[in-house]
PDB file of C-alpha atoms in Angstrom:
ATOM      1  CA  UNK A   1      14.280 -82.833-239.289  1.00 76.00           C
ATOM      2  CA  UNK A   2      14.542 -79.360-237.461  1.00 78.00           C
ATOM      3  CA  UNK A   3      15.642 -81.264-234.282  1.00 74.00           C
ATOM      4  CA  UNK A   4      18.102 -83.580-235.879  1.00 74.00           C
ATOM      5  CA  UNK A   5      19.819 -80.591-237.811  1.00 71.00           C
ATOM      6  CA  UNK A   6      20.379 -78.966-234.136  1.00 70.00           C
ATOM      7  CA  UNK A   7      21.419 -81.699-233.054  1.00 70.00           C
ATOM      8  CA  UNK A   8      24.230 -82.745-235.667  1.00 69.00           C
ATOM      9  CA  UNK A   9      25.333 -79.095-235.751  1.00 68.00           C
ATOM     10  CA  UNK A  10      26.147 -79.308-231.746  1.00 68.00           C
ATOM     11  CA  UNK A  11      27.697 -82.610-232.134  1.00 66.00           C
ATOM     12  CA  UNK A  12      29.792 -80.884-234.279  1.00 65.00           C
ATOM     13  CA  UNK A  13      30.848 -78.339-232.158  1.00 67.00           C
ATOM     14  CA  UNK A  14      31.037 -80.865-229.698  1.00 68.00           C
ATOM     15  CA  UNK A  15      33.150 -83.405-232.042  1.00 71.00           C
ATOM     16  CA  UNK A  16      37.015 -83.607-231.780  1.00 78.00           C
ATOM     17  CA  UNK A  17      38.610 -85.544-234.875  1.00 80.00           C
ATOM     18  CA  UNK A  18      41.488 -87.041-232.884  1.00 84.00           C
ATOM     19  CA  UNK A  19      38.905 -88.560-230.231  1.00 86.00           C
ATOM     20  CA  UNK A  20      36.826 -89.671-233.553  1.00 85.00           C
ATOM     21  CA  UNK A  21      40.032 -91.280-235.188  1.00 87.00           C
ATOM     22  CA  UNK A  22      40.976 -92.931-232.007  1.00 89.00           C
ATOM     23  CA  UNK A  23      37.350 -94.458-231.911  1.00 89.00           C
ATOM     24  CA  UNK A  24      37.342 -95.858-235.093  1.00 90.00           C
ATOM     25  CA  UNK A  25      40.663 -97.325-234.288  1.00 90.00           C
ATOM     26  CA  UNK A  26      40.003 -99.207-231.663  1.00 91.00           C
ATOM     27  CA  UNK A  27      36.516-100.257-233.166  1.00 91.00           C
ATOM     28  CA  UNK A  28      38.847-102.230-235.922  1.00 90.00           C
ATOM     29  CA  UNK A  29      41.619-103.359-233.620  1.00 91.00           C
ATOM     30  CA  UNK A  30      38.680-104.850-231.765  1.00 91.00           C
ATOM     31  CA  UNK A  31      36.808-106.456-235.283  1.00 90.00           C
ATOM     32  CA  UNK A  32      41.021-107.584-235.653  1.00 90.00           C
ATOM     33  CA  UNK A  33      40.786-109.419-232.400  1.00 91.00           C
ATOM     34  CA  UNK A  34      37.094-111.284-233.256  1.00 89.00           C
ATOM     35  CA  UNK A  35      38.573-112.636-236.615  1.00 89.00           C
ATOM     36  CA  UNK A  36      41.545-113.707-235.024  1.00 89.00           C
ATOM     37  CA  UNK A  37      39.625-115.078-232.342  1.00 91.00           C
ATOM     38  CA  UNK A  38      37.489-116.994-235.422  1.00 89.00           C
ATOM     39  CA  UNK A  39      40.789-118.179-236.565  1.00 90.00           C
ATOM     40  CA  UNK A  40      41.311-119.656-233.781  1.00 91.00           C
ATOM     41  CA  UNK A  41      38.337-121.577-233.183  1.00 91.00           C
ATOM     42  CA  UNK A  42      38.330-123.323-236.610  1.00 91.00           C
ATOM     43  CA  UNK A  43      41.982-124.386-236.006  1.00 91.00           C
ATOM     44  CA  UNK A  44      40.750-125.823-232.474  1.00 92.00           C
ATOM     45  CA  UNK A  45      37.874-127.413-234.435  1.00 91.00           C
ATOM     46  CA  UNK A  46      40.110-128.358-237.219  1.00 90.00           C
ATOM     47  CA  UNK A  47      42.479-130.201-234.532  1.00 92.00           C
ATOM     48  CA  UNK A  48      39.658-131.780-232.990  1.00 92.00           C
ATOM     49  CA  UNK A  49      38.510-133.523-236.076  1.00 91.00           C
ATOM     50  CA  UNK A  50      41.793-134.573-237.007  1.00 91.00           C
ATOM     51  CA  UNK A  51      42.379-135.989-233.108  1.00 91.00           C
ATOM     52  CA  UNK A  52      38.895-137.883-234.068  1.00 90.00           C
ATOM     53  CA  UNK A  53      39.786-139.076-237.644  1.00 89.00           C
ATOM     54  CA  UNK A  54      43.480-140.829-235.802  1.00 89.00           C
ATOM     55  CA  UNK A  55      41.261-142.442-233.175  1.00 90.00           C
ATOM     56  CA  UNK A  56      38.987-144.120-236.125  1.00 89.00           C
ATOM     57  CA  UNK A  57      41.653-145.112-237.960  1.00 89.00           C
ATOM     58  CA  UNK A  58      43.587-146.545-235.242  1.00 89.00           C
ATOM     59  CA  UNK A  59      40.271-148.652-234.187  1.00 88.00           C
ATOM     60  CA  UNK A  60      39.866-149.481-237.859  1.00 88.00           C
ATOM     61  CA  UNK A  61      43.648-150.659-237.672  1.00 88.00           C
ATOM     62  CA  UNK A  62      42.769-152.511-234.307  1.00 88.00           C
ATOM     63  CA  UNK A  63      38.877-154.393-235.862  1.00 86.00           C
ATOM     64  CA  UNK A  64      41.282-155.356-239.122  1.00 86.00           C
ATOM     65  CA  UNK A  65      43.764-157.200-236.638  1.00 85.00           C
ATOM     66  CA  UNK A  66      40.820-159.041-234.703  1.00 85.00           C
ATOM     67  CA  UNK A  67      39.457-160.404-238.132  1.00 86.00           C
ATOM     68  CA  UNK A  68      42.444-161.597-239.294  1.00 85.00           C
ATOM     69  CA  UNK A  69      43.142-163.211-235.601  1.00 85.00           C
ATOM     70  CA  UNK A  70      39.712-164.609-235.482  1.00 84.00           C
ATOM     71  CA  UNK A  71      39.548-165.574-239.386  1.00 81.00           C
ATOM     72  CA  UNK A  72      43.246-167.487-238.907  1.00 84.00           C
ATOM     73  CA  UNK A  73      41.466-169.549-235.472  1.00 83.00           C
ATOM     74  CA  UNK A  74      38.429-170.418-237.639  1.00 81.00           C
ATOM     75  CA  UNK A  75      35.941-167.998-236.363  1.00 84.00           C
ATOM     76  CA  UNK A  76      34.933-166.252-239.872  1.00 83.00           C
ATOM     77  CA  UNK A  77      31.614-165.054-237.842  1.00 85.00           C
ATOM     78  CA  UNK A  78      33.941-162.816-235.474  1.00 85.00           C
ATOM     79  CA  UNK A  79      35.868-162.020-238.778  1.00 85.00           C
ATOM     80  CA  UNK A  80      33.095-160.899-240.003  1.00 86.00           C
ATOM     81  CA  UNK A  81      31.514-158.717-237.561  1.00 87.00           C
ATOM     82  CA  UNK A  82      35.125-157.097-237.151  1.00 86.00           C
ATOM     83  CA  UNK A  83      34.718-156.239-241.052  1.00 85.00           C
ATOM     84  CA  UNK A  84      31.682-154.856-240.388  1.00 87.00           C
ATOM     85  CA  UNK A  85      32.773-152.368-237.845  1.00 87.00           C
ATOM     86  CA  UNK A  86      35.927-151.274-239.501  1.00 87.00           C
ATOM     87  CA  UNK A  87      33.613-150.840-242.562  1.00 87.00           C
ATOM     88  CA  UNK A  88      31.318-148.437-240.418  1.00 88.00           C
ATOM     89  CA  UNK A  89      34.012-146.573-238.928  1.00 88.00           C
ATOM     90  CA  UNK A  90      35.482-145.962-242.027  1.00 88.00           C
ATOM     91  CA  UNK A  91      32.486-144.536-243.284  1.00 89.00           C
ATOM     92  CA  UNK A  92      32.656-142.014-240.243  1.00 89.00           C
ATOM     93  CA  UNK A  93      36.369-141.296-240.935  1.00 89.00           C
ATOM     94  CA  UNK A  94      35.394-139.962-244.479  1.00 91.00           C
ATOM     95  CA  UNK A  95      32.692-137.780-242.925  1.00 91.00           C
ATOM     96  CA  UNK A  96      34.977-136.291-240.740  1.00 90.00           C
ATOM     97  CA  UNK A  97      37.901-136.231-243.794  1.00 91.00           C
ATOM     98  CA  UNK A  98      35.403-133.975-245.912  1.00 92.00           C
ATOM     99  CA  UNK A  99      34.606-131.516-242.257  1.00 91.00           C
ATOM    100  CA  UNK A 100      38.207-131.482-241.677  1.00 90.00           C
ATOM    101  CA  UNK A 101      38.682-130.370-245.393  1.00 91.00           C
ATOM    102  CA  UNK A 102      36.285-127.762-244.903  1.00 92.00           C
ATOM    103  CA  UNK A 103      37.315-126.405-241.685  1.00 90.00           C
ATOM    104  CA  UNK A 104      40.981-126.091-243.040  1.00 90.00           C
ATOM    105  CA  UNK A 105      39.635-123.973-246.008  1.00 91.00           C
ATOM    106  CA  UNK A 106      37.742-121.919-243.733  1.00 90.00           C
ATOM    107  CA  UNK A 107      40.754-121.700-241.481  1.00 89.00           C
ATOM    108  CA  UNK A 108      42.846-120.476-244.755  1.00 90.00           C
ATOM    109  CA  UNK A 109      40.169-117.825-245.465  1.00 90.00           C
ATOM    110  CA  UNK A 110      39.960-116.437-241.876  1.00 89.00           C
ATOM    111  CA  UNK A 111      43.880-116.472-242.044  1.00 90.00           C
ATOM    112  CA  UNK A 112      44.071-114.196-245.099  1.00 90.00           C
ATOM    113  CA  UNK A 113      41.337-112.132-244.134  1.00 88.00           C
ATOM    114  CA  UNK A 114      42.898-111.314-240.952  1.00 89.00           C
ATOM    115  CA  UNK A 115      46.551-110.469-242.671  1.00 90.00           C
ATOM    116  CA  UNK A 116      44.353-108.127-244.894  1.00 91.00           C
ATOM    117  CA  UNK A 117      42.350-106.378-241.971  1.00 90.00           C
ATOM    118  CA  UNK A 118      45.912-106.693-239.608  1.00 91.00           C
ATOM    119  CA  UNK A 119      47.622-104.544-243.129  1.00 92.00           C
ATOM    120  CA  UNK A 120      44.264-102.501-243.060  1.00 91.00           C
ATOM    121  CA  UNK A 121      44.729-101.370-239.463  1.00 91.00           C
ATOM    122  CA  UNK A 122      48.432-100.226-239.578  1.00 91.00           C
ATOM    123  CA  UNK A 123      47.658 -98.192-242.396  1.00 91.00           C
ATOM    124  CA  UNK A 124      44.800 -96.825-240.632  1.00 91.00           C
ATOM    125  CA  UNK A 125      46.679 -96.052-237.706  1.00 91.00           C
ATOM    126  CA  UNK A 126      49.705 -94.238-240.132  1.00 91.00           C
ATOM    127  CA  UNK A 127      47.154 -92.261-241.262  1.00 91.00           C
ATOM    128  CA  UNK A 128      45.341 -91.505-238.484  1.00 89.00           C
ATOM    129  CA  UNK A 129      48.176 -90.447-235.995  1.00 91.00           C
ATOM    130  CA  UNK A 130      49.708 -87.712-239.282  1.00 91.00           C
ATOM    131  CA  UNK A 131      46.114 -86.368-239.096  1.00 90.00           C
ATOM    132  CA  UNK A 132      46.085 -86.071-235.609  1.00 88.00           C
ATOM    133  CA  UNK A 133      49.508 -84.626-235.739  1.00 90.00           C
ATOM    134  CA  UNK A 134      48.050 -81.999-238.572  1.00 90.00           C
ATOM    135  CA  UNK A 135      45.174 -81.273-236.622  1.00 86.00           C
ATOM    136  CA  UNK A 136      47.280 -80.327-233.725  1.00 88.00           C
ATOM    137  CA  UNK A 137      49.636 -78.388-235.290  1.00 89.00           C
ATOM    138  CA  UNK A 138      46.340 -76.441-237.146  1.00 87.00           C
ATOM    139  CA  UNK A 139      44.516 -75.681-233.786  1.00 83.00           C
ATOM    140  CA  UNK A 140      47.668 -74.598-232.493  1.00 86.00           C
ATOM    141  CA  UNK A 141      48.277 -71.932-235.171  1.00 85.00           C
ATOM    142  CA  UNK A 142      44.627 -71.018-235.034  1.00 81.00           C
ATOM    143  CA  UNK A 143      44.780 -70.525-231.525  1.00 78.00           C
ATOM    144  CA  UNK A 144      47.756 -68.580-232.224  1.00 80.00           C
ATOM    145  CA  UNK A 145      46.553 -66.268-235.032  1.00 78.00           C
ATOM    146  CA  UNK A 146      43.425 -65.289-233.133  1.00 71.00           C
ATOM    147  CA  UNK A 147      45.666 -64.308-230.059  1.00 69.00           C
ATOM    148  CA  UNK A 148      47.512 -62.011-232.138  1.00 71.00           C
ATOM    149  CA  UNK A 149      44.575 -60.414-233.861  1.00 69.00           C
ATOM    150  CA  UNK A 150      42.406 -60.751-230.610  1.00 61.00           C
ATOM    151  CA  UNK A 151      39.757 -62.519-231.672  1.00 62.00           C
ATOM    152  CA  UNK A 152      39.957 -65.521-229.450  1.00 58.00           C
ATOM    153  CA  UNK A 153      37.581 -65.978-226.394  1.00 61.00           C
ATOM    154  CA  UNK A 154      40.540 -65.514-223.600  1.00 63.00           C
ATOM    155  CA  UNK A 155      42.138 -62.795-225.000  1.00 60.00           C
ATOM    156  CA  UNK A 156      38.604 -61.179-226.033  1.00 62.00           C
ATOM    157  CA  UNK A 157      37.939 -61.270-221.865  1.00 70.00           C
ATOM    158  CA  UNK A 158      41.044 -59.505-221.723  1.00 68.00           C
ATOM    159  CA  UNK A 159      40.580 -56.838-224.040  1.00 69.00           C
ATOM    160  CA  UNK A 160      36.841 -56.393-221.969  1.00 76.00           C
ATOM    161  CA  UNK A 161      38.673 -56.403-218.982  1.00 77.00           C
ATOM    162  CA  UNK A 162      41.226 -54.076-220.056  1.00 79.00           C
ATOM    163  CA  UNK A 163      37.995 -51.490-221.669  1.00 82.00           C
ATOM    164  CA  UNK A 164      35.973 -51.913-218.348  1.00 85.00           C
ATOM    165  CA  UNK A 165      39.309 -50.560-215.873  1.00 87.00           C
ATOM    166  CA  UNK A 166      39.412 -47.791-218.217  1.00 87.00           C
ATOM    167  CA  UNK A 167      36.096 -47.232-218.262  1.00 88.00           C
ATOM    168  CA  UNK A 168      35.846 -47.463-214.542  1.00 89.00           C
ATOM    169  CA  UNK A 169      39.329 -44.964-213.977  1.00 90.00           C
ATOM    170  CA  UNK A 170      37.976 -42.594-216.267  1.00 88.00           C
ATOM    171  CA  UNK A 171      34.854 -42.393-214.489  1.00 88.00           C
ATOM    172  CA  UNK A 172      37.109 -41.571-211.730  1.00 88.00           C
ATOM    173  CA  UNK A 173      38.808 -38.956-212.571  1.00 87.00           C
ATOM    174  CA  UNK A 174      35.842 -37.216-214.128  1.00 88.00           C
ATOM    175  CA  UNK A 175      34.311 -37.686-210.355  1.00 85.00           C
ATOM    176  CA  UNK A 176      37.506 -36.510-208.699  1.00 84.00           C
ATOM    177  CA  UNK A 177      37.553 -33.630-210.726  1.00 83.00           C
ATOM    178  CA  UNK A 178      34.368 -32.624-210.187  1.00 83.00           C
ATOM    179  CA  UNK A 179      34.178 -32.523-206.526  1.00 79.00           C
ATOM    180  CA  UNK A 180      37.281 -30.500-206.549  1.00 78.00           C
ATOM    181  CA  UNK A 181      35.485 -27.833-208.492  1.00 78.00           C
ATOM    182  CA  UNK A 182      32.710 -28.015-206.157  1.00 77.00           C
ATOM    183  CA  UNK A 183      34.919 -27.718-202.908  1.00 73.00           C
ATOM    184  CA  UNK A 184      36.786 -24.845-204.580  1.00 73.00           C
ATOM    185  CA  UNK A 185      33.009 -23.261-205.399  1.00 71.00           C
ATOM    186  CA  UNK A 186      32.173 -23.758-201.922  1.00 67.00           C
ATOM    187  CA  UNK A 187      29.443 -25.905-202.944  1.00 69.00           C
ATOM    188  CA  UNK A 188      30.567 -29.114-200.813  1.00 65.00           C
ATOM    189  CA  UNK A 189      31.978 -28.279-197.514  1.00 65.00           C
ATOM    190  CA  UNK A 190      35.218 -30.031-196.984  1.00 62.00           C
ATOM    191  CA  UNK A 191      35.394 -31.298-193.334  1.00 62.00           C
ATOM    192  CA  UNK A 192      38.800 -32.283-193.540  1.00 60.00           C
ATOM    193  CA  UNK A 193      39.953 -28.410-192.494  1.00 55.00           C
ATOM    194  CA  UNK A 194      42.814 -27.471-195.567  1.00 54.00           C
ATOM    195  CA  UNK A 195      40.369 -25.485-196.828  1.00 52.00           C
ATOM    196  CA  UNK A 196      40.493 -21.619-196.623  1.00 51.00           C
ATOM    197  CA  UNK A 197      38.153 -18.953-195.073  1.00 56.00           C
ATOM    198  CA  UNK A 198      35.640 -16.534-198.007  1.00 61.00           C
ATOM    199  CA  UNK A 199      38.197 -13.747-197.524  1.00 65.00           C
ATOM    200  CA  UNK A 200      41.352 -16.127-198.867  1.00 61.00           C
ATOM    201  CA  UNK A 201      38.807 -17.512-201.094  1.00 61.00           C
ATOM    202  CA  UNK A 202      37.867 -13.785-202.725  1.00 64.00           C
ATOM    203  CA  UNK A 203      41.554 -12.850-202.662  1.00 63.00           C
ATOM    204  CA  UNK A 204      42.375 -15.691-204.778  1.00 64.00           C
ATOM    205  CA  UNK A 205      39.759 -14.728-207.511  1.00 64.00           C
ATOM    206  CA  UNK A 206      40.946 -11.458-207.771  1.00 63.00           C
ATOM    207  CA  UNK A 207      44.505 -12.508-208.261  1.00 62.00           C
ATOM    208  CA  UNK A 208      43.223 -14.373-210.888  1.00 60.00           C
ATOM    209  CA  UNK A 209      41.785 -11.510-212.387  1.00 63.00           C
ATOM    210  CA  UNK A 210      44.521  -9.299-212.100  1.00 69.00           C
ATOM    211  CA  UNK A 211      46.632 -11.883-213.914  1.00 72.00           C
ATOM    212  CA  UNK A 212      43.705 -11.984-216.715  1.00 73.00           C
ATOM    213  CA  UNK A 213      44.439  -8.300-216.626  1.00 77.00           C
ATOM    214  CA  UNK A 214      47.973  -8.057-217.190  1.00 80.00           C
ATOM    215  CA  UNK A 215      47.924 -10.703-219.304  1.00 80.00           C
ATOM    216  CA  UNK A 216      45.468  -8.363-221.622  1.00 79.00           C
ATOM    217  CA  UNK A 217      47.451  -5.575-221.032  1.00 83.00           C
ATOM    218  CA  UNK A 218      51.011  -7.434-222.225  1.00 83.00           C
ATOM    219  CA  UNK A 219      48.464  -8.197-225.278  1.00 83.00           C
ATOM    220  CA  UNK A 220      47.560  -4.476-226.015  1.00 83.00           C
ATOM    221  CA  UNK A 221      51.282  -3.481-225.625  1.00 84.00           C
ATOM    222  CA  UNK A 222      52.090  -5.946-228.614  1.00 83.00           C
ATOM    223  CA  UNK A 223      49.215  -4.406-231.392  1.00 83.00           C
ATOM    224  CA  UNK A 224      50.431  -1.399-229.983  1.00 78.00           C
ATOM    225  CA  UNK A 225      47.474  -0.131-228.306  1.00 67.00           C
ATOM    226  CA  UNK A 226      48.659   0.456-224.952  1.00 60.00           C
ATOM    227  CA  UNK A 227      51.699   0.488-223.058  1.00 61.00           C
ATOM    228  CA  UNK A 228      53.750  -1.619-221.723  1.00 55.00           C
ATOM    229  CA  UNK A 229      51.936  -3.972-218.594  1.00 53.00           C
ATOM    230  CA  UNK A 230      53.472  -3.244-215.056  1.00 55.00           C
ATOM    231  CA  UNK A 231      54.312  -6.151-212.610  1.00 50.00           C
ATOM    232  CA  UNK A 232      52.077  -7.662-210.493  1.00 44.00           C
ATOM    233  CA  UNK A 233      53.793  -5.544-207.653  1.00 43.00           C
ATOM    234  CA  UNK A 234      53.631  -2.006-208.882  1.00 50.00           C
ATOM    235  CA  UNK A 235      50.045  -3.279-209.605  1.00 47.00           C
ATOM    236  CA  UNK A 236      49.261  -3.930-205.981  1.00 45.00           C
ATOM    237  CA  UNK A 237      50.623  -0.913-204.945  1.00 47.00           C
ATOM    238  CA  UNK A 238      48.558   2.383-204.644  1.00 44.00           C
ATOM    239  CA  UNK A 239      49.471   5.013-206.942  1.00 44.00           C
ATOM    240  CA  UNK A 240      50.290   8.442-205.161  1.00 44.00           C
ATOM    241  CA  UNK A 241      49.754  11.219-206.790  1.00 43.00           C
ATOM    242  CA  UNK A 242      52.888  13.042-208.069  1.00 42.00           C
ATOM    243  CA  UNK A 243      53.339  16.159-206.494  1.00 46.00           C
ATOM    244  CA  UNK A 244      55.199  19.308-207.871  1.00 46.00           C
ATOM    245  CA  UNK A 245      58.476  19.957-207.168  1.00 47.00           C
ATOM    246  CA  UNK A 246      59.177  23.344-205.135  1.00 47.00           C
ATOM    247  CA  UNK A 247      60.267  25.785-207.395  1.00 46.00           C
ATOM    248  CA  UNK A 248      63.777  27.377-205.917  1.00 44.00           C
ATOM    249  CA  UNK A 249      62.970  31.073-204.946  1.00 45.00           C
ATOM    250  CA  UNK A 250      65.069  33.856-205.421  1.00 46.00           C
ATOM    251  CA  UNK A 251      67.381  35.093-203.371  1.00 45.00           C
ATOM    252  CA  UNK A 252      68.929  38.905-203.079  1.00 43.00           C
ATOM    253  CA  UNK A 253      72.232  39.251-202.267  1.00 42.00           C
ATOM    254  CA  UNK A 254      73.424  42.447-202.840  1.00 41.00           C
ATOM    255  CA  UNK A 255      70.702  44.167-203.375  1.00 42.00           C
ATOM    256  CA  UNK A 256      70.202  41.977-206.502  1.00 43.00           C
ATOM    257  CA  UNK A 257      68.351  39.113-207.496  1.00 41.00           C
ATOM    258  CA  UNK A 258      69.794  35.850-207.946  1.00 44.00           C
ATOM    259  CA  UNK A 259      68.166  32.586-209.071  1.00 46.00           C
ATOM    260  CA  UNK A 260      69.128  29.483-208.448  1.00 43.00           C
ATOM    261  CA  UNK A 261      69.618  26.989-211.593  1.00 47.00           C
ATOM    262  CA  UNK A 262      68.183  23.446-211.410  1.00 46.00           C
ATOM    263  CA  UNK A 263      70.991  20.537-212.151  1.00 47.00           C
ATOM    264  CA  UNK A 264      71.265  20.342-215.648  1.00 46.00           C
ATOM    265  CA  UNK A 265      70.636  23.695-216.881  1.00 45.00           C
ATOM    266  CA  UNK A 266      72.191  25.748-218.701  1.00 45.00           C
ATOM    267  CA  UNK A 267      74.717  28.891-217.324  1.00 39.00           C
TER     268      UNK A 267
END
């Protein structure tokens, strides 16, 4: 039982109604061509008796003529005898009357039976090509629908396909990223010479901390905790220390003392 269930269940996987219907249709144009072929050979038999019954009766016509020819020249024993044999083959003619009367019959049946399975068979084939025909148009639209939702084997490869290249470029990326961290760490070498020297190396990381610098500094300005940030410029360049200004020294003229007035002063 187990095996036979497996069996039927991947026959009908296997199955395709169209190749079924066209199976079955040929199977009864084929039972069509045996009972027409039966018709057939009951009319040949049915013509063969009848060929048989017109050769009796034409010998019974021909042993009637000899007795009368023999019976009118005085030979009644050659009359007789003639009699005799027309009497036998007439007794063979109604055998073969009652065969040819059954033959015929069966000739009739075959004939209707054969208009009934010919009727039978173009109504099977009606039916059988608008299934085929909604079967088709059914597959197609399932085919269809699982396309669109992406359910269906091919497009299901795709979409694997599709996840795998992804997958794979992501992989990638992650890789190339990574070994451009370690060549910027100095933890790879990188033999193909566009790298820099240590001392380029250090003075990029502090220019990146002197931007993390200002950037904190801008920050503090804004809260108001600080001032303003200078550029990147003023920040490379060395303060010098501011130095005082000379003050201007006296001068006598005349025996008295006169000062000179910075720009801006008053009289």
């Amino acid at each position: 039982m187990i095996f036979k269930s497996k069996a039927n269940k991947a026959l009908d996987k296997m199955e395709d109604p169209r190749e079924t219907l066209d199976y079955s249709y040929q199977r009864q144009l084929e039972l069509l061509q045996k009972v027409r072929r039966g018709v057939a050979d009951v009319a040949t038999s049915r013509k063969r008796v009848e060929l048989q019954i017109s050769g009796l009766e034409k010998q019974a016509q021909r042993l009637e003529d000899q007795g009368r020819k023999a019976l009118s020249v005085g030979r009644e024993d050659l009359a007789r005898e003639a009699l005799q044999r027309r009497s036998s083959l007439q007794t063979q003619m109604a055998d073969l009357k009652v065969q040819h009367d059954n033959l015929q019959a069966e000739e009739e049946k075959l004939t209707t039976a054969s208009q009934r399975l010919q009727a039978k068979v173009d109504s099977f084939r009606t039916k059988k090509e608008t299934i085929k025909a909604t079967y088709t148009a059914a597959e197609a639209q399932t085919r269809i629908n699982e396309a669109f939702s992406g359910i269906s084997e091919e497009m299901g490869d795709v979409g694997l396909a599709i996840q795998r290249a992804e997958d794979k470029t992501a992989q990638m990326q992650a890789r190339a990223g990574a070994i451009d961290e370690l060549l910027a760490s100095g933890a790879l070498d990188d033999f193909s010479g566009t790298r820099g020297d240590d001392i380029q190396a250090e003075l990029d990381r502090m220019g990146g901390g002197m931007d993390v610098e200002l950037e904190l500094a801008r920050m503090k300005a804004e809260l108001g905790q600080g001032p303003a940030p200078q550029s990147a410029i003023e920040q490379g360049r060395p303060q010098q220390q501011a130095q005082p200004q000379p003050q201007a020294q006296p001068q006598q003229q005349g025996g008295q003392t006169q000062q000179y007035r910075q720009p801006g002063e008053g009289a």
